[in-house]
mmCIF file of C-alpha atoms in Angstrom:
data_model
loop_
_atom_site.group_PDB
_atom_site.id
_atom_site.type_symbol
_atom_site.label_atom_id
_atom_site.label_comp_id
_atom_site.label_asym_id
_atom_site.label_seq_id
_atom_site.Cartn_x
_atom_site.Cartn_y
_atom_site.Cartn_z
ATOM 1 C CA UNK C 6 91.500 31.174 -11.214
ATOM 2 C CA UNK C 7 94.380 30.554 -12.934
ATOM 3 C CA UNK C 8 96.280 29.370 -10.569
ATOM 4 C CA UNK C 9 93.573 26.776 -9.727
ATOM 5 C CA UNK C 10 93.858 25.545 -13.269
ATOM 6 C CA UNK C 11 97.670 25.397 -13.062
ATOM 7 C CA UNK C 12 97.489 22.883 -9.681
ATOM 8 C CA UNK C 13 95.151 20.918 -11.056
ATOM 9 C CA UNK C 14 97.510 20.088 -14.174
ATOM 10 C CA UNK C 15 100.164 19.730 -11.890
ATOM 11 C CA UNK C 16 98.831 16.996 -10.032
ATOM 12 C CA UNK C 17 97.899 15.148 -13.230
ATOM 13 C CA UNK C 18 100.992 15.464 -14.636
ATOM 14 C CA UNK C 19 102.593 14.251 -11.128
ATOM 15 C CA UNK C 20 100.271 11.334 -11.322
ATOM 16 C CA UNK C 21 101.290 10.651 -15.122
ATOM 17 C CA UNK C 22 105.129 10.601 -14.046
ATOM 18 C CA UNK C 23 104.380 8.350 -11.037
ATOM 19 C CA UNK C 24 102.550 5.789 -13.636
ATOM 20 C CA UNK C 25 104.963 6.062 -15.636
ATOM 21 C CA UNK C 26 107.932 5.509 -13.395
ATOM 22 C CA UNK C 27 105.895 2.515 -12.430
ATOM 23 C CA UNK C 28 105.563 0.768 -15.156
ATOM 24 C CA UNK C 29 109.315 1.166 -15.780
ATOM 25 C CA UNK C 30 110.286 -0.320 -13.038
ATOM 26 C CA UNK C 31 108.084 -3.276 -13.633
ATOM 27 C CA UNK C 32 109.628 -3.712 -17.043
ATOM 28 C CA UNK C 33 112.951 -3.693 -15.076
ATOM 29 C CA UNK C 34 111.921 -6.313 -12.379
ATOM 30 C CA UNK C 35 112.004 -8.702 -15.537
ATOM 31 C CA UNK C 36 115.763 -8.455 -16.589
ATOM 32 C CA UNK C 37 118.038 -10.909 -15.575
ATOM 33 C CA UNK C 38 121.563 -12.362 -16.930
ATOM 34 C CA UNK C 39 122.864 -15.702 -17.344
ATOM 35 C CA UNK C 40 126.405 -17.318 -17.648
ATOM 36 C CA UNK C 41 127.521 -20.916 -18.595
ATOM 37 C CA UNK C 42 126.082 -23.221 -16.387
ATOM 38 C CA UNK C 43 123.730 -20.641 -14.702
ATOM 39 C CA UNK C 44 119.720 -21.117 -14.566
ATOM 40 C CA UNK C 45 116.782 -18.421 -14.932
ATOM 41 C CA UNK C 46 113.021 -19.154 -14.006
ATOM 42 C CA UNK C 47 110.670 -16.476 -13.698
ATOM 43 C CA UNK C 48 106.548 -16.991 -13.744
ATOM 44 C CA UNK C 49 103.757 -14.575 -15.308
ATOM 45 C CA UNK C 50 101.046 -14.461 -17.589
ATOM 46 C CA UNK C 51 101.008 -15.570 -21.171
ATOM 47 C CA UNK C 52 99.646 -13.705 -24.124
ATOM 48 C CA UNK C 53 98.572 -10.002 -24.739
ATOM 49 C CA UNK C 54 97.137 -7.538 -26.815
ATOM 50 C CA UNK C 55 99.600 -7.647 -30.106
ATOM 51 C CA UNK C 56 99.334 -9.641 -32.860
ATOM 52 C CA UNK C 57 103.081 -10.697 -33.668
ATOM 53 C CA UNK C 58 101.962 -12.032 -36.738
ATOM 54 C CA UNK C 59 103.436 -15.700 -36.903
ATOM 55 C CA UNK C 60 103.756 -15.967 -33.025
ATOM 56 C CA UNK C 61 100.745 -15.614 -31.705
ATOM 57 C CA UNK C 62 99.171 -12.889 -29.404
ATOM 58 C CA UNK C 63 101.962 -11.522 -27.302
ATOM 59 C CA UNK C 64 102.666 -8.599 -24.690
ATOM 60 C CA UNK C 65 103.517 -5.270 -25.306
ATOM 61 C CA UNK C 66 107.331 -5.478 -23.425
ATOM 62 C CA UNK C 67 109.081 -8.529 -23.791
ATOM 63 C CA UNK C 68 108.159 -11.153 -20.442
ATOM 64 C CA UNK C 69 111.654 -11.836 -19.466
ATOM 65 C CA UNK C 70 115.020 -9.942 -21.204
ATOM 66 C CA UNK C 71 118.072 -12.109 -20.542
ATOM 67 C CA UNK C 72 121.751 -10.741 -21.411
ATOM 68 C CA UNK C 73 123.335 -13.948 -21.396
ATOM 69 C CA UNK C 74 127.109 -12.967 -19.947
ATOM 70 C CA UNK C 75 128.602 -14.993 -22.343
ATOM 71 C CA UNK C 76 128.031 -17.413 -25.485
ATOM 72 C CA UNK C 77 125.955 -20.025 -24.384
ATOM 73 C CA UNK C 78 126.792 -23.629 -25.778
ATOM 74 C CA UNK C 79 123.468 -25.829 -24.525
ATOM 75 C CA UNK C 80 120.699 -23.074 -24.028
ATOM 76 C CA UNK C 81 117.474 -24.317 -23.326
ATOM 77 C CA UNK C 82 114.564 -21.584 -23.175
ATOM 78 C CA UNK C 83 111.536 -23.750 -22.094
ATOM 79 C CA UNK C 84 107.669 -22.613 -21.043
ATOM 80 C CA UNK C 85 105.605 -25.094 -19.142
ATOM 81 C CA UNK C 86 101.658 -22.720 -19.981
ATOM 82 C CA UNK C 87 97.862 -24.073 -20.810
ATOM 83 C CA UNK C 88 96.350 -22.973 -24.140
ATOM 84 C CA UNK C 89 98.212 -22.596 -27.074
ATOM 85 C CA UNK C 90 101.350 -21.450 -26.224
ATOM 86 C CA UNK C 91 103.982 -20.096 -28.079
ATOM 87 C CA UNK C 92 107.636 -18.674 -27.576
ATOM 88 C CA UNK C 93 109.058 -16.070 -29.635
ATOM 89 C CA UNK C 94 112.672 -15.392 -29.017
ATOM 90 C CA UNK C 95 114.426 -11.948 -30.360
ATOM 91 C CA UNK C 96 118.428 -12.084 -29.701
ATOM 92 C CA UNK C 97 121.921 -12.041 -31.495
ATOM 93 C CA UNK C 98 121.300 -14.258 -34.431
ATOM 94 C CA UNK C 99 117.739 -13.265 -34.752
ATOM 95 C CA UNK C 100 114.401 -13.908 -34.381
ATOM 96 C CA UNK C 101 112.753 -17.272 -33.920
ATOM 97 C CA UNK C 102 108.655 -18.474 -33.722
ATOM 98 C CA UNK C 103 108.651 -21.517 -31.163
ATOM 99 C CA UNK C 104 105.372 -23.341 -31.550
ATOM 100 C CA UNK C 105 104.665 -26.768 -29.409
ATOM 101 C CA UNK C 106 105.143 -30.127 -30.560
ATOM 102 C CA UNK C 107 102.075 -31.106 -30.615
ATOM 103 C CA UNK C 108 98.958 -29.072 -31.185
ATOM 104 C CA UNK C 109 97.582 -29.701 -27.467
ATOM 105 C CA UNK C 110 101.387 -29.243 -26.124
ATOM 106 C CA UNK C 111 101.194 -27.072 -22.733
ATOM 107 C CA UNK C 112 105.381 -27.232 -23.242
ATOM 108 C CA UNK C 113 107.201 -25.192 -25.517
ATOM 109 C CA UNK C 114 111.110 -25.159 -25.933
ATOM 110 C CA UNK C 115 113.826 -24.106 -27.869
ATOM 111 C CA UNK C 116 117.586 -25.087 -27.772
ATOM 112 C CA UNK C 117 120.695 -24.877 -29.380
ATOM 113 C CA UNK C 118 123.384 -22.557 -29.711
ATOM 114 C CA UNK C 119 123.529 -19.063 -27.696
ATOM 115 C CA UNK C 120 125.609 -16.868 -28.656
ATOM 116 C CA UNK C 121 126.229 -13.552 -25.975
ATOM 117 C CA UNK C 122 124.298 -10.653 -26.094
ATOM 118 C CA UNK C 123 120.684 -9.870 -25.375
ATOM 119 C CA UNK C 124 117.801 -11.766 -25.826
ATOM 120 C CA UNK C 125 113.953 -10.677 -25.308
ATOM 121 C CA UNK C 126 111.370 -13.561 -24.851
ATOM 122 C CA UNK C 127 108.145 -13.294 -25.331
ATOM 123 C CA UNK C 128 105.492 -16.468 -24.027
ATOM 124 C CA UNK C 129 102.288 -15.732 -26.436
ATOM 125 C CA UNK C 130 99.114 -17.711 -27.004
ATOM 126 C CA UNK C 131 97.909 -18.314 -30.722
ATOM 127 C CA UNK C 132 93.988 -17.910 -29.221
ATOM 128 C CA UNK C 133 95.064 -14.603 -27.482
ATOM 129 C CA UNK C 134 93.934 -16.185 -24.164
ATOM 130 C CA UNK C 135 96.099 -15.678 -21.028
ATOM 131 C CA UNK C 136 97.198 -17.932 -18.517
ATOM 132 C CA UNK C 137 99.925 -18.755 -15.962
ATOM 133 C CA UNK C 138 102.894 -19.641 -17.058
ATOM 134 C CA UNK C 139 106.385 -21.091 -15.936
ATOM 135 C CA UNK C 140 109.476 -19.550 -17.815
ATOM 136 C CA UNK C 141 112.760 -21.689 -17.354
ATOM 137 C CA UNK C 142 116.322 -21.094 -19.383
ATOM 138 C CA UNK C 143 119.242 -22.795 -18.674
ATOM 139 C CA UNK C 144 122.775 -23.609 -20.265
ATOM 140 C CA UNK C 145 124.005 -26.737 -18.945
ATOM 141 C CA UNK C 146 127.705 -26.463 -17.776
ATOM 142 C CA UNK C 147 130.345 -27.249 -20.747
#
């Protein structure tokens, strides 16, 4: 009987691993780099289930992580989404809120300086709804 008892958590804690291995490699599948004059666009779902507190509803893992290669002089992070979008960046020199222009904007962007080193980028949604959304960053050659 024990032995019984012994498969049994074997094969859940096989399953477990397998989930988990899973969901690594998913987190992986959304890493990508970037150089000077290089583009990125990736496409998922916006929002989550954590309140960043100023950015909106976001995702648990970051939606894209970007090591940009080197400093990047033009970077433009942009995200074409319905709702109430919003971008929250986390890199080198810190960590920035990115609302829309407008309060019905479906287009939220940042730009400026970029400097090297590895950024995580988050698309949230203010109403904690979820919806498609395009992901585009870019850094214009110098």
């Amino acid at each position: 009987m024990m032995t019984m008892k012994l498969g049994k958590f074997c094969t859940a804690g096989l399953t477990a691993i397998a989930l988990c291995l899973a969901s690594a490699q998913q987190v992986l599948a959304d890493r990508r780099s970037i150089s000077p004059g290089a583009s990125v666009t990736v496409s998922g779902t916006s929002g989550g289930t954590s309140n960043s507190g100023d950015c909106g509803w976001v995702a648990a893992e970051p939606n894209l992580v970007l090591d940009a290669t080197e400093d990047l002089l033009n970077m433009r992070i942009a995200v074409q989404t319905a709702g109430a979008p919003t971008l929250l960046i986390e890199g080198p020199a810190g960590r920035y809120c990115v609302l829309p222009e407008t309060p019905s904007g479906s287009t939220v962007q940042f730009s400026g300086y970029g400097p090297r080193g590895t950024y995580n980028i988050y698309v949230g949604d203010r109403q904690q709804a979820q919806h498609p959304y395009t992901l585009s960053v870019s850094d214009p050659q110098r």
